Amino acid sequence: MPIPEDVTGDEIDKDVRQELQSLPKTLAEDVAKNLVMVARLIDEDPEGAYGYSKVALRLASRVAAVREAGGFAAYATQRYSEALAEFRAARRMSGGVELWPVMADCERGLGRPEKALDMAGAAEVNKLDKAGQVEMRLVAAGARRDMGQLDAAIVTLQSPELAAGSVQPWTARLRYAYADALLAAGREGEAREWFAKALEADRDGSTDASDRLAEMDGVDFVDALVEDEDETAPGIESEDTVVEQASDAEEAEDAVEDSGEGHVGRDEAGHAVVDRDED
């Protein structure tokens, strides 16, 4: 797949670059460029990112960072079985637990929420940092909802992190998930309050909390810039209409003059007015 000229491979994280040092220099550069493309496209063009991840995997499948990138690209395109296999491989190579929450979410994607809940109770969760533990809580709540256990999902999300006044990278998503669960349970007043709190914490637009609030308030947004090309604004006539009207007026003037019964004048607006001759 083509690599844009502005991509050098130096854009990758230093830890990933260090992993690639085990490869020959030219190969490492090629892999790095493909990983940069995965990161660049994964949000806006997941299929494109997936394509670049497959190239990187063909070049360096024994590098944990490459397997991880392949996992996230497959996850973004909802290829959950493939994503889970890549995440497991990356975890075996690196020995870390950082991928545990997303692996559990892959189980949800494969229709196995019970397995995701088992993973939420595993010892690996205790080894996660705070962000990872919050992510695991979100996955567990989602699994509860998959199983129709709304009240349990709400309880799962109730945590010190949810109640904290300080804003962390995960705060908006946690509040949003809580609001969404409350709304699904029919607790609209509380849901609106937490959607508002999610919006307050959403500094990078990671949720659509503003849209959800507007929807709850019955606000409809209309794009004023979109107009039907076939419609003409009130009071404005198209060029063809003006020409046609002018032609009709000229014919009317000729008909009145030929009849000898009057003449055609114009009012202040320029419209034709027939003055009848009186006997």
Coordinates of N, CA and C in Angstrom, one line a residue, residues 53 172 233 253:
S53 N -2.1 -2.3 8.6 CA -1.7 -3.3 9.7 C -1.3 -4.6 9.1
A172 N -15.1 11.6 31.1 CA -16.3 11.8 30.2 C -16.9 10.5 29.8
A233 N -35.6 31.4 -3.2 CA -36.0 32.2 -2.0 C -37.2 33.1 -2.3
E253 N -48.8 44.0 -24.0 CA -48.8 45.4 -24.4 C -49.2 45.5 -25.9

